[in-house]
Amino acid sequence: MKLIVGLGNPGKNYINTRHNCGFRAIDFYAKKNSLTFKNKYNGEYCENIINGEKIILLKPQTFMNLSGECVIKFFNYYNLELKDVLIIYDEVDYEVGTFKIKRGGRDNGHNGIKNIINQLKSEDVYRLKIGISKNKNIPRMDYVLGKFSDEDNNKLNKLFDITSKIIEDFSYMTIDELMQKYNGNSNE
C-alpha cells in the first residue's frame, strides 16, 4: 500500500493558489481516473489500484501548517513505512513547470512539510516538489497564497500529466528508480 499526499489549503479562497499545487496534482490524477473523494481523519482521500498495489491519494483538510496531523493518522491506521509515502507540494526555489523528486532533507522553510517531518519524526520523507518560482518583491506568504497567471497554469497542466505518471510509477518503483527516471526530465 502507498500513500500519496498532496499539500494545500482547503476552501474556495485557496483554489488555484501557488500553495495548492499538491492538491491540484492529486485532483488532476483523480479526475483523469474518475476517482471519488471520501472524508476521513480530517482529510479528503480516494483510492485506486495501480499495478496490483493499493494507492491512497490524500488531501489534508487541516490547512497547510498542520498537514502532518492528518498524514500521521493515515500513516498509523494503515501501518505504513516511510518508504510507502510520497508528499507532493510547492517549491519556490524551482521555476513554474519544473519539478524534482527527492528523498528526505530539511523542510526548507515549508511549514507543511515541516509539520509532516515533526509528526512522522523523520526527515526521510519522499517528496515531489513542484516549482512555483518566487518574486523577491512580494512577501513569501503573500506570494504563495497568490494565484497563477494563465501562462503558468498552462505549464502546470502539462506538468500534471507527468505527476500522474509519477503517482502510477510510485506504486512499484523505488524512490531511486523514480529519481533516475524523472529528475532528468525537469529543468529545476
Coordinates of C-alpha atoms in Angstrom, one line a residue:
M1 CA 0.0 0.0 0.0
K2 CA 1.2 3.5 -0.8
L3 CA 0.1 6.9 0.5
I4 CA 0.4 9.9 -1.8
V5 CA -0.3 13.2 -0.1
G6 CA -0.9 16.5 -2.0
L7 CA -0.5 19.6 0.2
G8 CA -2.6 22.7 0.1
N9 CA -5.2 24.7 2.0
P10 CA -8.9 23.8 2.0
G11 CA -11.6 26.3 1.0
K12 CA -12.6 28.4 -2.0
N13 CA -10.2 31.2 -1.2
Y14 CA -7.3 29.0 -1.8
I15 CA -8.3 27.3 -5.1
N16 CA -5.6 27.7 -7.7
T17 CA -3.2 29.4 -5.4
R18 CA 0.5 28.6 -5.7
H19 CA 0.5 26.9 -2.3
N20 CA -2.1 24.4 -3.5
C21 CA -0.1 22.6 -6.2
G22 CA -0.2 19.4 -4.2
F23 CA -4.0 19.5 -4.1
R24 CA -4.1 20.2 -7.8
A25 CA -1.8 17.3 -8.7
I26 CA -4.0 14.9 -6.7
D27 CA -7.2 16.4 -8.2
F28 CA -5.8 16.1 -11.7
Y29 CA -5.0 12.4 -11.2
A30 CA -8.3 11.7 -9.5
K31 CA -10.3 13.3 -12.3
K32 CA -8.3 11.6 -15.0
N33 CA -9.1 8.2 -13.4
S34 CA -12.7 9.0 -12.3
L35 CA -12.0 8.6 -8.6
T36 CA -14.3 9.9 -5.9
F37 CA -13.1 11.5 -2.7
K38 CA -14.3 10.5 0.8
N39 CA -13.6 12.0 4.2
K40 CA -11.6 10.5 7.0
Y41 CA -9.2 11.8 9.7
N42 CA -9.8 15.4 8.6
G43 CA -8.6 14.6 5.1
E44 CA -10.2 14.1 1.7
Y45 CA -8.9 10.8 0.1
C46 CA -9.6 8.4 -2.7
E47 CA -8.2 5.0 -3.6
N48 CA -7.0 3.3 -6.7
I49 CA -5.3 0.0 -7.6
I50 CA -2.2 0.5 -9.7
N51 CA -0.1 -2.5 -10.8
G52 CA -1.9 -4.5 -8.1
E53 CA -0.9 -2.1 -5.4
K54 CA -3.5 -0.1 -3.4
I55 CA -2.8 3.6 -3.6
I56 CA -4.4 6.2 -1.3
L57 CA -4.4 9.8 -2.5
L58 CA -4.8 12.2 0.3
K59 CA -5.5 16.0 0.6
P60 CA -5.3 17.0 4.3
Q61 CA -8.0 19.5 5.2
T62 CA -6.1 20.7 8.3
F63 CA -4.6 23.8 6.5
M64 CA -1.0 23.6 5.3
N65 CA 0.8 24.3 8.6
L66 CA -0.9 21.3 10.3
S67 CA -0.8 18.8 7.4
G68 CA 1.1 16.3 9.4
E69 CA -1.7 15.8 11.9
C70 CA -3.8 14.3 9.1
V71 CA -0.9 12.4 7.5
I72 CA 0.2 10.7 10.7
K73 CA -3.4 9.4 11.3
F74 CA -3.4 7.7 7.8
F75 CA 0.2 6.5 8.3
N76 CA -0.6 4.8 11.6
Y77 CA -4.1 3.5 10.6
Y78 CA -2.6 1.7 7.5
N79 CA 0.6 0.7 9.4
L80 CA 2.8 2.2 6.7
E81 CA 6.5 2.7 6.5
L82 CA 8.2 5.9 5.4
K83 CA 9.1 4.3 2.0
D84 CA 5.4 4.0 1.3
V85 CA 4.7 7.7 1.5
L86 CA 5.2 10.5 -1.2
I87 CA 4.4 14.1 -0.4
I88 CA 3.6 16.5 -3.3
Y89 CA 4.0 20.2 -2.6
D90 CA 5.0 23.6 -3.9
E91 CA 8.6 24.8 -4.1
V92 CA 9.6 28.5 -4.5
D93 CA 13.2 27.6 -5.5
Y94 CA 12.1 25.9 -8.7
E95 CA 10.7 27.6 -11.8
V96 CA 7.0 27.1 -12.7
G97 CA 6.6 24.0 -14.8
T98 CA 9.5 22.2 -13.2
F99 CA 9.7 19.5 -10.5
K100 CA 12.1 17.4 -8.6
I101 CA 11.7 14.0 -6.8
K102 CA 13.7 14.0 -3.6
R103 CA 14.5 11.6 -0.8
G104 CA 14.4 13.4 2.6
G105 CA 16.1 16.5 3.7
R106 CA 15.1 19.6 5.7
D107 CA 11.9 21.5 5.3
N108 CA 13.5 24.5 3.5
G109 CA 11.0 26.8 5.3
H110 CA 7.9 25.0 4.0
N111 CA 5.6 24.7 7.0
G112 CA 3.5 21.9 5.6
I113 CA 6.5 19.6 5.1
K114 CA 7.9 20.8 8.5
N115 CA 4.8 19.6 10.3
I116 CA 4.9 16.3 8.5
I117 CA 8.5 15.8 9.4
N118 CA 7.6 16.6 13.0
Q119 CA 4.7 14.2 13.1
L120 CA 6.5 11.3 11.4
K121 CA 9.6 12.0 13.5
S122 CA 11.8 11.7 10.4
E123 CA 13.3 13.9 7.7
D124 CA 13.5 10.9 5.4
V125 CA 10.2 11.7 3.8
Y126 CA 10.0 11.2 0.0
R127 CA 8.9 14.3 -1.9
L128 CA 7.8 15.5 -5.3
K129 CA 8.4 19.3 -5.3
I130 CA 6.5 21.4 -7.9
G131 CA 8.1 24.6 -8.9
I132 CA 6.1 27.8 -8.3
S133 CA 9.0 30.3 -8.8
K134 CA 9.4 33.3 -6.4
N135 CA 9.1 37.0 -6.5
K136 CA 11.5 38.8 -4.2
N137 CA 9.3 42.0 -4.4
I138 CA 6.4 40.2 -2.7
P139 CA 6.5 38.8 0.8
R140 CA 6.7 35.0 0.6
M141 CA 3.4 34.3 2.4
D142 CA 1.5 36.7 0.0
Y143 CA 3.3 35.2 -3.0
V144 CA 2.5 31.5 -2.2
L145 CA -1.2 32.4 -1.5
G146 CA -1.4 34.3 -4.8
K147 CA -2.8 32.8 -8.0
F148 CA -1.0 31.7 -11.1
S149 CA -1.1 33.6 -14.4
D150 CA -2.8 31.8 -17.3
E151 CA 0.6 31.1 -18.8
D152 CA 1.8 29.5 -15.6
N153 CA -1.5 27.5 -15.3
N154 CA -0.8 26.1 -18.8
K155 CA 2.7 25.0 -17.7
L156 CA 1.2 23.3 -14.6
N157 CA -1.4 21.4 -16.5
K158 CA 1.3 19.9 -18.7
L159 CA 3.3 19.1 -15.6
F160 CA 0.3 17.4 -14.0
D161 CA 0.4 14.8 -16.8
I162 CA 3.9 13.9 -15.6
T163 CA 3.0 13.9 -11.9
S164 CA 0.2 11.5 -12.8
K165 CA 2.7 9.1 -14.3
I166 CA 5.0 9.5 -11.2
I167 CA 2.0 8.6 -9.0
E168 CA 1.4 5.5 -11.0
D169 CA 5.1 4.5 -11.1
F170 CA 5.4 5.1 -7.3
S171 CA 3.2 2.1 -6.9
Y172 CA 6.0 -0.3 -7.9
M173 CA 9.3 1.7 -8.2
T174 CA 11.7 2.7 -5.5
I175 CA 12.5 6.3 -4.9
D176 CA 15.9 5.9 -6.5
E177 CA 14.2 4.5 -9.7
L178 CA 11.8 7.4 -9.8
M179 CA 14.5 9.9 -9.4
Q180 CA 16.6 8.3 -12.1
K181 CA 13.6 8.1 -14.5
Y182 CA 12.1 11.6 -13.9
N183 CA 14.5 14.1 -12.4
G184 CA 16.4 14.5 -15.7
N185 CA 13.1 15.4 -17.4
S186 CA 12.7 18.6 -15.4
N187 CA 14.6 21.8 -15.7
E188 CA 14.6 22.6 -12.0

